[in-house]
Short mmCIF file of C-alpha atoms in Angstrom, two decimals:
data_model
loop_
_atom_site.label_atom_id
_atom_site.label_comp_id
_atom_site.label_asym_id
_atom_site.label_seq_id
_atom_site.Cartn_x
_atom_site.Cartn_y
_atom_site.Cartn_z
CA MET A 1 -2.04 17.05 164.42
CA SER A 2 1.52 16.02 165.22
CA GLY A 3 4.02 15.93 162.39
CA GLN A 4 2.10 18.50 160.36
CA PRO A 5 2.69 22.26 160.28
CA MET A 6 0.31 24.17 162.52
CA THR A 7 -2.23 26.58 161.25
CA GLU A 8 -1.76 30.19 162.26
CA ALA A 9 -4.75 29.85 164.60
CA MET A 10 -3.25 26.85 166.37
CA TYR A 11 0.11 28.56 166.81
CA TYR A 12 -1.35 31.74 168.28
CA ILE A 13 -3.75 29.89 170.57
CA LEU A 14 -0.87 27.91 172.06
CA LEU A 15 1.19 31.08 172.41
CA ALA A 16 -1.73 32.75 174.18
CA LEU A 17 -2.14 29.76 176.49
CA LEU A 18 1.38 30.01 177.84
CA ARG A 19 -0.69 31.89 180.41
CA PRO A 20 -4.03 30.26 181.36
CA GLY A 21 -6.90 31.88 179.48
CA TYR A 22 -10.56 31.85 178.56
CA GLY A 23 -12.27 32.56 175.23
CA TYR A 24 -12.57 36.33 174.99
CA GLY A 25 -9.32 36.86 176.88
CA MET A 26 -7.51 34.56 174.45
CA MET A 27 -8.89 36.47 171.46
CA GLN A 28 -7.56 39.70 172.97
CA ARG A 29 -4.20 38.13 173.80
CA ILE A 30 -3.84 36.77 170.25
CA ARG A 31 -4.55 40.24 168.86
CA GLU A 32 -1.82 41.64 171.15
CA LEU A 33 0.71 38.90 170.36
CA SER A 34 0.24 39.41 166.62
CA GLY A 35 0.42 43.20 166.77
CA GLY A 36 -3.22 43.35 165.65
CA ARG A 37 -2.57 41.26 162.53
CA VAL A 38 -4.61 38.27 163.72
CA ASP A 39 -8.18 38.95 164.78
CA MET A 40 -9.55 35.53 165.62
CA GLY A 41 -13.28 35.01 165.81
CA PRO A 42 -15.07 32.79 168.32
CA GLY A 43 -15.94 30.12 165.74
CA THR A 44 -12.30 29.57 164.84
CA LEU A 45 -11.15 29.79 168.44
CA TYR A 46 -13.62 27.28 169.85
CA GLY A 47 -13.21 24.86 166.95
CA VAL A 48 -9.44 24.78 167.43
CA LEU A 49 -9.74 24.58 171.24
CA THR A 50 -11.97 21.51 170.90
CA ARG A 51 -9.48 19.79 168.63
CA MET A 52 -6.48 20.70 170.77
CA LYS A 53 -8.23 19.43 173.87
CA GLN A 54 -8.99 16.12 172.14
CA ASP A 55 -5.34 15.84 171.09
CA GLY A 56 -4.06 16.57 174.60
CA TRP A 57 -2.37 19.88 173.75
CA ILE A 58 -4.53 21.85 176.16
CA GLN A 59 -6.73 21.04 179.12
CA LEU A 60 -9.52 22.65 181.03
CA GLU A 61 -8.08 24.29 184.13
CA SER A 62 -11.31 25.59 185.63
CA GLU A 63 -14.91 26.27 184.73
CA ASP A 64 -17.62 28.45 186.18
CA ALA A 65 -21.02 29.59 184.96
CA ARG A 66 -19.51 32.24 182.67
CA ARG A 67 -16.22 30.87 181.36
CA LYS A 68 -13.90 27.95 180.87
CA THR A 69 -10.22 28.56 181.51
CA TYR A 70 -7.72 26.52 179.51
CA VAL A 71 -4.02 25.84 180.00
CA ILE A 72 -1.37 24.38 177.69
CA THR A 73 -0.12 20.87 178.54
CA ASP A 74 3.43 19.54 178.30
CA THR A 75 2.44 17.93 174.99
CA GLY A 76 1.16 21.29 173.76
CA ARG A 77 4.39 23.00 174.82
CA GLU A 78 6.40 20.41 172.88
CA ALA A 79 4.24 20.97 169.80
CA LEU A 80 4.59 24.75 170.12
CA ARG A 81 8.38 24.48 170.48
CA ALA A 82 8.60 22.18 167.44
CA GLU A 83 6.53 24.61 165.34
CA TYR A 84 8.59 27.58 166.52
CA ASP A 85 11.77 25.75 165.56
CA ARG A 86 10.31 24.84 162.14
CA LEU A 87 9.31 28.45 161.46
CA ARG A 88 12.69 29.75 162.61
CA ARG A 89 14.50 27.34 160.26
CA MET A 90 12.31 28.50 157.37
CA VAL A 91 13.20 32.14 158.05
CA GLU A 92 16.89 31.23 158.29
CA ASP A 93 16.67 29.29 155.01
CA GLY A 94 15.15 32.33 153.32
CA ALA A 95 17.73 34.79 154.69
CA GLY A 96 19.61 34.55 151.40
CA LEU A 97 16.73 36.36 149.74
CA GLU A 98 17.52 39.61 151.56
CA GLY A 99 18.07 42.28 148.94
CA LEU A 100 17.00 40.00 146.08
CA LEU A 101 13.27 40.60 146.31
#
């Protein structure tokens, strides 16, 4: 994953996991963070969680019979910061379009 732009799902999952979270709670948090624009389904969420866990961006914090709680790792925080910086630079680069479109 590193070196490549993140998908929207990856970005919002990492944002949501700045506070430890579990599946349904993360889906709600993502909806809140995006102002309702992103409504992530469980298939997308759990597919991305599996990949991020394999890549060391998140880890399992706790597990009980009903839910697994995940937390972002230092590596995940670095990836989130890098993507935020990339997106910010893109917006700054496009600022010259104001009033032209």
